[in-house]
Amino acid sequence: MGDSAHLVEFSMALLQSWRWYGPNDTVSLDDIEQAGATGIVHALHHVPVGEVWEVKDIQARQQLIEEKEENETERNLKWVVVESLNVHESIKKGLGERDELIEKYIISLKNLAKSGIKIVCYNFMPVLDWTRTSLDFRYKDGSKALRFDSIALAAFDLCILNRKKAESDYSESMIDEAKSLFETLSHNDIELLTNNILQGVPGSGGVLSIYEFKTYLDSYRGISKIELRSNLDYFLQRVIPEAEKIGIKLCCHPDDPPFDIFGLPRIVSTEEDLNLLVNSIKSPSNGITICTGSLGPNPENNITKIIDRFGKNIHFIHLRNIQREGNGSFHESDHLDGSVDMHSVMEALVKESIRREGEGREDFQIPFRPDHGHQMLDDLDKEILFHGYSAIGRLRGLAELRGLELGIRKSIEIGCN
């Protein structure tokens, strides 16, 4: 046995965090604490998009997160990241009321800063902020996962939604496959596919109807990628200087999936998109959220290279893996098994943390969370309110990622001694 006095103490490079949906979440704060996470990723979901987050509401939620009611002792939990302070659709579309909405957004940022919360994740995806065609795809081990089937999406677009000019977005072979698939669908299959796709609407309070979704799509008619990017620049030019004054770091989440759907433009899908974003206004407050599961479906996205290039701009991290199936389809795989080289990604993130620590940056311990998780074991028999956010699958993911990070950190630190 070696002398314990010679053991080296290792610190973790990343802050282990967990998304919590609030008091109605079936995964409790006690569960999260037992999982070993210390950072909470949260939002005031009850506040309508575009309205101000008041200090009293923020701090009431902080108290709920950080204190145990029964004995008022402090939890080993802290609300460290807001996900998401959603950007109103009128800002994305550049409508007349956007200045008033941006001012409300800035007030919310100031109220968060007063409460000590300094990282805010947002996205600039039109209408949908995530899209899947199946929420209970049977993974190879029998657990349930989320899946995006490009042919099923095309079948919905062409044959259920009946979107105008939709055929121009697909190849002839995809159109044929989509129409053939549609012919096999029962009424219940069609209803399920529709509900699955129309769940990813922020602030909607539920699943949109076909009519409501068409109305949303029509409101974006004529808005190109150039115009959408211009509207993002307009938002950032007004928000980032104020965020910098109060020490808030905004981080834009990539598009999910990282390509155009339903004729809607996507402008945060590639390395070049991220480059345009961080250079639209150069500031430590203008950053990005690295999401391996959102960038990963595009095989041209080298996520390790992206981390190396934009390391100083990364304020928040989502780690999950996907398995590409070809033709744009993918399913969510185990965290360490899939098309994303998670070892390479984690090594790049650990090195970025070490670099920051060497520079004396206070934000060297970057918050990450295990993004999504399979529905497995006892959770298979439970109703999951938030798809992808069951307890056991994320617990497994956090444990795997924690071990991967520690092994990489140790190998780097030992190599430097």
mmCIF file of N, CA and C in Angstrom, residues 8 26 162 171 191 195 199 201 214 241 257 260 266 271 273 284 298 309 321-322 340 359 370 392 396:
data_model
loop_
_atom_site.group_PDB
_atom_site.id
_atom_site.type_symbol
_atom_site.label_atom_id
_atom_site.label_comp_id
_atom_site.label_asym_id
_atom_site.label_seq_id
_atom_site.Cartn_x
_atom_site.Cartn_y
_atom_site.Cartn_z
ATOM 1 N N VAL A 8 -2.151 12.688 -4.591
ATOM 2 C CA VAL A 8 -2.377 14.020 -5.135
ATOM 3 C C VAL A 8 -3.867 14.324 -5.087
ATOM 4 N N THR A 26 -41.049 15.427 -11.431
ATOM 5 C CA THR A 26 -41.074 14.154 -10.699
ATOM 6 C C THR A 26 -39.708 13.787 -10.133
ATOM 7 N N ASN A 162 -49.339 19.294 -44.736
ATOM 8 C CA ASN A 162 -49.627 19.788 -46.096
ATOM 9 C C ASN A 162 -49.118 21.217 -46.291
ATOM 10 N N SER A 171 -35.593 15.751 -51.450
ATOM 11 C CA SER A 171 -35.232 15.076 -52.695
ATOM 12 C C SER A 171 -36.390 14.194 -53.153
ATOM 13 N N GLU A 191 -51.728 10.655 -35.198
ATOM 14 C CA GLU A 191 -51.933 11.514 -34.024
ATOM 15 C C GLU A 191 -50.687 11.528 -33.138
ATOM 16 N N ASN A 195 -48.316 14.778 -32.335
ATOM 17 C CA ASN A 195 -48.090 15.229 -30.959
ATOM 18 C C ASN A 195 -46.607 15.258 -30.613
ATOM 19 N N GLN A 199 -44.477 19.226 -29.778
ATOM 20 C CA GLN A 199 -44.256 19.476 -28.352
ATOM 21 C C GLN A 199 -43.173 20.505 -28.088
ATOM 22 N N VAL A 201 -42.491 23.558 -28.516
ATOM 23 C CA VAL A 201 -42.810 24.970 -28.700
ATOM 24 C C VAL A 201 -42.701 25.695 -27.367
ATOM 25 N N LYS A 214 -49.468 25.963 -38.206
ATOM 26 C CA LYS A 214 -49.444 26.622 -39.515
ATOM 27 C C LYS A 214 -49.427 28.135 -39.360
ATOM 28 N N PRO A 241 -24.153 44.602 -24.189
ATOM 29 C CA PRO A 241 -23.492 45.649 -23.385
ATOM 30 C C PRO A 241 -24.079 45.776 -21.980
ATOM 31 N N PRO A 257 -32.848 19.923 -34.425
ATOM 32 C CA PRO A 257 -31.580 19.484 -35.025
ATOM 33 C C PRO A 257 -30.916 20.615 -35.806
ATOM 34 N N ASP A 260 -32.304 23.140 -41.376
ATOM 35 C CA ASP A 260 -33.607 23.763 -41.590
ATOM 36 C C ASP A 260 -34.718 22.714 -41.588
ATOM 37 N N ARG A 266 -32.500 28.261 -39.922
ATOM 38 C CA ARG A 266 -31.713 27.983 -38.718
ATOM 39 C C ARG A 266 -30.366 28.674 -38.884
ATOM 40 N N GLU A 271 -20.179 25.465 -37.315
ATOM 41 C CA GLU A 271 -19.038 26.198 -36.765
ATOM 42 C C GLU A 271 -19.018 27.636 -37.276
ATOM 43 N N ASP A 273 -21.589 29.403 -38.218
ATOM 44 C CA ASP A 273 -22.670 30.123 -37.538
ATOM 45 C C ASP A 273 -22.206 30.622 -36.171
ATOM 46 N N PRO A 284 -17.060 39.346 -23.371
ATOM 47 C CA PRO A 284 -17.072 38.117 -22.558
ATOM 48 C C PRO A 284 -18.486 37.674 -22.204
ATOM 49 N N ASN A 298 -25.069 16.724 -37.359
ATOM 50 C CA ASN A 298 -24.404 17.169 -38.587
ATOM 51 C C ASN A 298 -22.981 16.639 -38.578
ATOM 52 N N ARG A 309 -11.648 26.057 -30.801
ATOM 53 C CA ARG A 309 -11.714 27.378 -31.442
ATOM 54 C C ARG A 309 -12.426 28.409 -30.588
ATOM 55 N N ASN A 321 -25.067 12.062 -26.254
ATOM 56 C CA ASN A 321 -24.569 11.481 -27.493
ATOM 57 C C ASN A 321 -25.724 11.091 -28.394
ATOM 58 N N ILE A 322 -25.438 11.055 -29.674
ATOM 59 C CA ILE A 322 -26.430 10.632 -30.663
ATOM 60 C C ILE A 322 -25.772 9.632 -31.609
ATOM 61 N N VAL A 340 -20.657 10.901 -31.506
ATOM 62 C CA VAL A 340 -19.825 11.955 -30.915
ATOM 63 C C VAL A 340 -18.699 11.307 -30.108
ATOM 64 N N GLU A 359 -5.014 31.238 -16.194
ATOM 65 C CA GLU A 359 -5.128 32.673 -16.471
ATOM 66 C C GLU A 359 -5.754 33.430 -15.308
ATOM 67 N N PRO A 370 -25.670 16.448 -17.676
ATOM 68 C CA PRO A 370 -25.936 15.313 -18.554
ATOM 69 C C PRO A 370 -27.253 15.599 -19.267
ATOM 70 N N ILE A 392 -33.116 8.096 -13.762
ATOM 71 C CA ILE A 392 -32.076 7.067 -13.748
ATOM 72 C C ILE A 392 -31.154 7.186 -14.963
ATOM 73 N N ARG A 396 -27.155 7.796 -14.694
ATOM 74 C CA ARG A 396 -26.129 6.988 -15.357
ATOM 75 C C ARG A 396 -25.204 7.888 -16.182
#
